[in-house]
Coordinates of C-alpha atoms in Angstrom, one line a residue:
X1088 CA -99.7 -282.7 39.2
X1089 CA -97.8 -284.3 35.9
X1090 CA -94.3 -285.9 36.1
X1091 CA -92.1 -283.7 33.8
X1092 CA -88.4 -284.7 32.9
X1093 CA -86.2 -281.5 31.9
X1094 CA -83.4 -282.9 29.8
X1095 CA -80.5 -280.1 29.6
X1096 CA -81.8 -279.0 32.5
X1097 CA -78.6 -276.6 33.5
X1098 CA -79.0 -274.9 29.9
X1099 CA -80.1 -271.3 29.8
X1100 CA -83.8 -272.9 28.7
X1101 CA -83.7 -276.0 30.8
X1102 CA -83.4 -273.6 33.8
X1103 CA -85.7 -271.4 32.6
X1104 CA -88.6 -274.5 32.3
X1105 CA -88.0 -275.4 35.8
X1106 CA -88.6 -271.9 37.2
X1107 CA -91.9 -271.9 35.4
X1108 CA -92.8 -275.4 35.8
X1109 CA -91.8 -276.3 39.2
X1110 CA -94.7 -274.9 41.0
X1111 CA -97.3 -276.8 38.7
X1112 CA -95.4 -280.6 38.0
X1113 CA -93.4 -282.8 39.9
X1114 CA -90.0 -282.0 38.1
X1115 CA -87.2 -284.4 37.7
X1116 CA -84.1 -282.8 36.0
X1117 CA -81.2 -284.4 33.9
X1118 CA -78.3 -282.6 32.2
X1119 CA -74.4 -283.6 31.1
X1120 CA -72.9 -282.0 34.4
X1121 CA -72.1 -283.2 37.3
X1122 CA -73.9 -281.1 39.6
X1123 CA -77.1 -278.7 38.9
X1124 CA -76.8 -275.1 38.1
X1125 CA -80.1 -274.0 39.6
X1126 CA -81.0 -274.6 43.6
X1127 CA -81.9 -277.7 45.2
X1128 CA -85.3 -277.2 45.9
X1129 CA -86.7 -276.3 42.2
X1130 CA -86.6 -280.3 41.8
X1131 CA -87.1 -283.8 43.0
X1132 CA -84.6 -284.9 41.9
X1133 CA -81.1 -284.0 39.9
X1134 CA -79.5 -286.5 37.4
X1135 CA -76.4 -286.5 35.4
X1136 CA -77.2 -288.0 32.6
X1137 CA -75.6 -288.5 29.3
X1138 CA -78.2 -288.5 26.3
X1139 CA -75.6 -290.6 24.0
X1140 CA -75.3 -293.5 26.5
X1141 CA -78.5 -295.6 24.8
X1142 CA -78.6 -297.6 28.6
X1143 CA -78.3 -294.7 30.9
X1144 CA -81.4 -292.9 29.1
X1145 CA -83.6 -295.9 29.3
X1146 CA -82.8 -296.4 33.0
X1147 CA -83.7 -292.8 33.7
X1148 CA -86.8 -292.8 31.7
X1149 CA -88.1 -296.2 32.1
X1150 CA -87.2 -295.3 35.8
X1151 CA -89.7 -292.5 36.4
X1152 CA -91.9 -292.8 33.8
X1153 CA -92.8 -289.1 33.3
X1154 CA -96.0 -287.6 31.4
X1155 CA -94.0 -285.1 29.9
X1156 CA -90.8 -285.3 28.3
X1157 CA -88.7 -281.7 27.6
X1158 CA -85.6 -281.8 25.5
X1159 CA -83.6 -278.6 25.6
X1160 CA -80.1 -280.8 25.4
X1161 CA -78.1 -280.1 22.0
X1162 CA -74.6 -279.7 21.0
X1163 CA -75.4 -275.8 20.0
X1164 CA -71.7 -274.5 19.1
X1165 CA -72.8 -274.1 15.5
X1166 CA -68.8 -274.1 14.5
X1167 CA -67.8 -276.2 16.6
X1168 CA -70.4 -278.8 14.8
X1169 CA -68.7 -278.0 11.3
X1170 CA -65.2 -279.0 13.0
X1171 CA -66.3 -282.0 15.1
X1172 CA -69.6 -283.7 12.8
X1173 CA -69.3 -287.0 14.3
X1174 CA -70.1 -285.8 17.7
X1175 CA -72.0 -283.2 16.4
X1176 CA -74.9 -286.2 15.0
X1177 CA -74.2 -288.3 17.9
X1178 CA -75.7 -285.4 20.5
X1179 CA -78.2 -284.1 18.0
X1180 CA -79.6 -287.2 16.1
X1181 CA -79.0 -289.9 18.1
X1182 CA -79.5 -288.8 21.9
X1183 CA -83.1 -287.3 20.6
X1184 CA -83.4 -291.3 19.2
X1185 CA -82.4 -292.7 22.8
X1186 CA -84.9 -290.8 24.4
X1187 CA -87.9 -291.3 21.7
X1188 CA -87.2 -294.9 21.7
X1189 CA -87.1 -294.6 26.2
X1190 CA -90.3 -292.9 26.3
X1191 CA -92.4 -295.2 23.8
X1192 CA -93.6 -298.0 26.2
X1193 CA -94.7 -294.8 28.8
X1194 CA -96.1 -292.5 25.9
X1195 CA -95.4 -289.1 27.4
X1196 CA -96.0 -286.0 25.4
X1197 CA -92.4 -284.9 24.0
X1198 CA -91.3 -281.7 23.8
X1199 CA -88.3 -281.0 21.4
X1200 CA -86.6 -277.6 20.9
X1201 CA -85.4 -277.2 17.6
X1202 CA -84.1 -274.1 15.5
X1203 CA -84.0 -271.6 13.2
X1204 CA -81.1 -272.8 11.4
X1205 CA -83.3 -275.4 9.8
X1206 CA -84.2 -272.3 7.1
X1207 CA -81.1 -271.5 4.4
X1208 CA -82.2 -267.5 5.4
X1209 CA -82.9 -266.8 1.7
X1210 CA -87.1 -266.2 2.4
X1211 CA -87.9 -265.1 5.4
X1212 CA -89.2 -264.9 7.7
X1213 CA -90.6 -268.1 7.4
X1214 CA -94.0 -270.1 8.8
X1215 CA -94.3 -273.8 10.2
X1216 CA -95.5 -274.5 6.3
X1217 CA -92.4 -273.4 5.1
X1218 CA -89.4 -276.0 3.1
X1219 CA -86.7 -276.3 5.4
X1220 CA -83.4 -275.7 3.9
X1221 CA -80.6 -276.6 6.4
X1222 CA -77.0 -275.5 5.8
X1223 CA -74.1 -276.9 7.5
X1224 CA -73.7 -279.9 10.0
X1225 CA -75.7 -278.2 13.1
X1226 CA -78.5 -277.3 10.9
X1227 CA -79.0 -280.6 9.1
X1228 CA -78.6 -282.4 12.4
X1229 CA -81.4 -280.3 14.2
X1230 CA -84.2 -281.2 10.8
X1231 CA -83.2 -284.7 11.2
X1232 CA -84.3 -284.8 15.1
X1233 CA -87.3 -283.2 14.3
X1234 CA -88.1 -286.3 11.7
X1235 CA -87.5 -288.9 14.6
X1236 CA -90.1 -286.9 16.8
X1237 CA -92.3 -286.7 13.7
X1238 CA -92.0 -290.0 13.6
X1239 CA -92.4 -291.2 17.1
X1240 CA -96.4 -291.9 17.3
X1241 CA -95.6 -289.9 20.6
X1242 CA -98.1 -287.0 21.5
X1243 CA -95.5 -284.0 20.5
X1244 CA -94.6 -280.4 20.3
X1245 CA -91.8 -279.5 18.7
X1246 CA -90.8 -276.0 19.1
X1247 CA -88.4 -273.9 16.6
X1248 CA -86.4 -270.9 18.6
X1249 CA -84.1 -268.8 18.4
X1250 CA -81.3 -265.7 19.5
X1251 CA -82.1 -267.2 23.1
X1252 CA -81.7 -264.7 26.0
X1253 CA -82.3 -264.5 29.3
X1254 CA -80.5 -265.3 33.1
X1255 CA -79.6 -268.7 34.5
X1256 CA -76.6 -270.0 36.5
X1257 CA -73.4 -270.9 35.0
X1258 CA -74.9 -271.1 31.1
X1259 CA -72.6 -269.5 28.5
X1260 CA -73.0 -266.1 27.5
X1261 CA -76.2 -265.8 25.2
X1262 CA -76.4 -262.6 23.2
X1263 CA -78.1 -260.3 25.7
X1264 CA -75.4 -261.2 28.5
X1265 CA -72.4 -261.0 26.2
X1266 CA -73.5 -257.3 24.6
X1267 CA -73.7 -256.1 28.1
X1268 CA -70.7 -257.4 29.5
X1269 CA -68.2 -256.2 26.5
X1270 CA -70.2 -252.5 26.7
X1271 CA -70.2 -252.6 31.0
X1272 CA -66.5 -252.6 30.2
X1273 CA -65.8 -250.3 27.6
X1274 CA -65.3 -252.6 24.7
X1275 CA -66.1 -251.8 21.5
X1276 CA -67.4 -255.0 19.8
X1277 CA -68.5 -255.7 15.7
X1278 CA -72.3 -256.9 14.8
X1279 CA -73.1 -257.8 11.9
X1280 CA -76.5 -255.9 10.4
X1281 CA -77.7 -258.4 7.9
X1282 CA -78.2 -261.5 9.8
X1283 CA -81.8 -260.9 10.7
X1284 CA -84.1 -262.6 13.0
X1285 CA -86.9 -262.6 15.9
X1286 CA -85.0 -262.4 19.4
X1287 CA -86.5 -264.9 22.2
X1288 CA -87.0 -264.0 25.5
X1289 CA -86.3 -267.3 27.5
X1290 CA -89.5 -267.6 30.2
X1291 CA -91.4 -266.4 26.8
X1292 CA -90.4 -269.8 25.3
X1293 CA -91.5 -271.4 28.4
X1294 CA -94.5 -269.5 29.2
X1295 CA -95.7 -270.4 25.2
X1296 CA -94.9 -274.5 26.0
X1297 CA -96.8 -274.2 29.3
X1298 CA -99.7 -272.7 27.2
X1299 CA -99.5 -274.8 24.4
X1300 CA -99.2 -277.9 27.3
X1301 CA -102.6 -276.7 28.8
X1302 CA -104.5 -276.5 25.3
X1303 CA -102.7 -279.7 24.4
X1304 CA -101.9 -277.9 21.0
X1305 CA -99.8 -280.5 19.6
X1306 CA -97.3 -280.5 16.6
X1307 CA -94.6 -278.1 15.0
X1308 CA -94.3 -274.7 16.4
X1309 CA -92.6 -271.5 15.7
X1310 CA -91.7 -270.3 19.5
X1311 CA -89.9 -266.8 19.0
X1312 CA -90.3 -263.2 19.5
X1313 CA -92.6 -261.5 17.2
X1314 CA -90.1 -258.3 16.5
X1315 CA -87.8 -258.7 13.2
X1316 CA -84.1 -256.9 13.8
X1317 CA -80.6 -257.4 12.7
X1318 CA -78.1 -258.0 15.3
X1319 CA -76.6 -254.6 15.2
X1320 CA -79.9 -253.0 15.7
X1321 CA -80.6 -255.6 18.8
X1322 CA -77.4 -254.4 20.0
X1323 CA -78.3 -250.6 20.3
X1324 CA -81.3 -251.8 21.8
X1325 CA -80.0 -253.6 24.4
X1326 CA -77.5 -250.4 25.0
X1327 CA -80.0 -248.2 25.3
X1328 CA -82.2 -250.4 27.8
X1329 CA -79.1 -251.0 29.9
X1330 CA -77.9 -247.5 29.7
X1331 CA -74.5 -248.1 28.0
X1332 CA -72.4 -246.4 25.3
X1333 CA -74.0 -247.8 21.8
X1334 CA -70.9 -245.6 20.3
X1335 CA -69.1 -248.8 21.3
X1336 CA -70.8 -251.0 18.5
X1337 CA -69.8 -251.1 15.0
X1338 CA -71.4 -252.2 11.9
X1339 CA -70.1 -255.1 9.9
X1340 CA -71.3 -257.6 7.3
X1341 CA -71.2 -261.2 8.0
X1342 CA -68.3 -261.7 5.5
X1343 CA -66.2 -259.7 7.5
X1344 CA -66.8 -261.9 10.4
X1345 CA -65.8 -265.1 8.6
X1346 CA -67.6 -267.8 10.7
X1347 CA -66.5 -271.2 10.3
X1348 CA -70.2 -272.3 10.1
X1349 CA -73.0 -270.8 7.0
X1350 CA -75.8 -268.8 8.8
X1351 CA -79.1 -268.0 7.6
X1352 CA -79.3 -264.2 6.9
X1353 CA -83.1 -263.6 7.8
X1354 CA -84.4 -266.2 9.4
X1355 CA -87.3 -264.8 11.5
X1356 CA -90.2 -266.9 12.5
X1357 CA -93.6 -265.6 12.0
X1358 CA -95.2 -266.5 14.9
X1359 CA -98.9 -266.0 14.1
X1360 CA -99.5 -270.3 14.7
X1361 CA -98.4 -270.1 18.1
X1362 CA -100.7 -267.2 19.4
X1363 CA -103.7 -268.5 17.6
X1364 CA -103.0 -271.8 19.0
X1365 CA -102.3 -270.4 23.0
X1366 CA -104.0 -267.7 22.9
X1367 CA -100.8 -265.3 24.2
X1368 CA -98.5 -263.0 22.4
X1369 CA -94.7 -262.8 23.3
X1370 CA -93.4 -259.9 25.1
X1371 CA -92.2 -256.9 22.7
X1372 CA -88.5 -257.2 22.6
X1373 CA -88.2 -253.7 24.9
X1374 CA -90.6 -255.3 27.5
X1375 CA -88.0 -258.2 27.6
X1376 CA -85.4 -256.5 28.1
X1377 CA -86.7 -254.6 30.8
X1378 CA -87.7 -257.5 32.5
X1379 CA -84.6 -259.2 32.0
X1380 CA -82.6 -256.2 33.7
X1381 CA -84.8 -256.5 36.6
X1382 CA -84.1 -260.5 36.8
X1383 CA -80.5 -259.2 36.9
X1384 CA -80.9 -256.4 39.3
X1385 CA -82.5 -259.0 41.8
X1386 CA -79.1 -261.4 41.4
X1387 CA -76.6 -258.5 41.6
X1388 CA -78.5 -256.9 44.4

């Protein structure tokens, strides 16, 4: 049984790793709060833990001296990162530095999540072997992380996601959860059809890093869906697989929205790397989201 360290482990992914690593490693999560989201006794231990304090990071990490390292902690509020930059590099760049620089005299295997927004939209969807183009402080400060795990001489996988949903305790609304709350209550809400990408079930990301782990297939990774949609049509899917009123959504372009932050328009991943690498496919985006309704069925019920 490995050691394995979940960093932003309250996060809809970081909770999502330690339901479908827990059974397997010894896990030992860390995240911002105060308190973990998820129970007690999916861990050995719980740590608050601050990725921009350089001497708390090393503590932890030179502390338990894990064989695998899994960052899922980011500043992720793509607008907020176009108000607040500073802070914005500080979480993104230089946390990913603290722990790199930790980890080197242990030499775990790091795992980084990174994102779509790397891409400017303008091509996709796009393959590992594809010229990044970031746009906007978020996007430029995810590329540069990747370059200081490229750059480690760590053992690494970093995996690309992206439109992350799933069910954890206490996260933000992701896509899924928002959609069905604003229908469950009779709002009508605006999605914009030409922002276009590959929707990611959340124990599919985990389930490709625990296959990816076991072949000890190494290096950059497209970790996504396989189905291309706009937003708008994800919408009516998830109505329609939830059994609510799809009347309720309207069409809109992304100008009309007016988002603080650029976005790329289609940036799906094609994700043919990671199943010849693990040897899995990704549920379809309709198995997901049955799936996910039955996740939610089991914490309402």
């Amino acid at each position: 049984m490995a050691s394995l360290v979940v960093v932003g482990a309250n996060g809809l992914l970081g909770q999502n790793l330690i339901k479908r690593f827990r059974k397997k490693h010894q896990i030992f999560a860390a995240s911002v709060e105060e308190q973990p989201f998820f129970p007690a006794d999916h861990v050995y231990s719980y740590t608050q833990l601050d990725i921009t304090n350089r001497v708390a990071v090393i503590d932890f990490l030179q502390t338990i001296k894990p064989d695998i390292v899994i960052n899922a902690a980011a500043f992720t509020n793509v607008d907020a990162c176009e108000e607040q930059p500073e802070q914005c590099w500080i979480v993104n760049v230089r946390g990913v530095e603290y722990l790199v620089d930790a980890s080197r005299s242990f030499n775990p295997i790091f795992i980084h999540v990174s994102t779509d927004y790397v891409f400017d939209g303008e091509n996709g969807p796009y393959s590992e072997e594809d010229e990044p183009n970031p746009r906007g402080n978020y996007a430029r400060s995810k590329l540069a992380a990747e370059h200081v795990v490229e750059n480690s001489n760590l053992e690494y996988i970093i995996a690309r996601t992206q439109v992350l949903f799933g069910v954890a305790n206490g996260v933000r609304h992701n896509f899924v959860t928002w959609v069905i709350e604003q229908l469950t209550n009779n709002k009508k809400i605006r999605i914009v059809d030409d922002q276009i990408g590959t929707p990611t079930y959340a124990p599919d990301f985990c389930e490709a890093i625990d296959r990816l782990l076991e072949r000890e297939a190494f290096g950059l990774f497209h970790v996504s869906g396989a189905e291309i949609i706009s937003r708008y049509d994800f919408a009516v899917k998830i109505a329609q697989v939830f059994e609510l009123d799809a009347s309720l959504i309207e069409r809109i372009t992304s100008k009309e929205l007016k988002q603080k932050a650029p976005r790329p328009m289609n940036s799906a991943f094609k994700v043919y790397k990671l199943i010849n690498y693990s040897g899995w496919e990704p549920h379809s985006l309709d198995e997901a989201l049955k799936l996910m309704k039955k996740e939610l069925a089991v914490i309402d019920g």
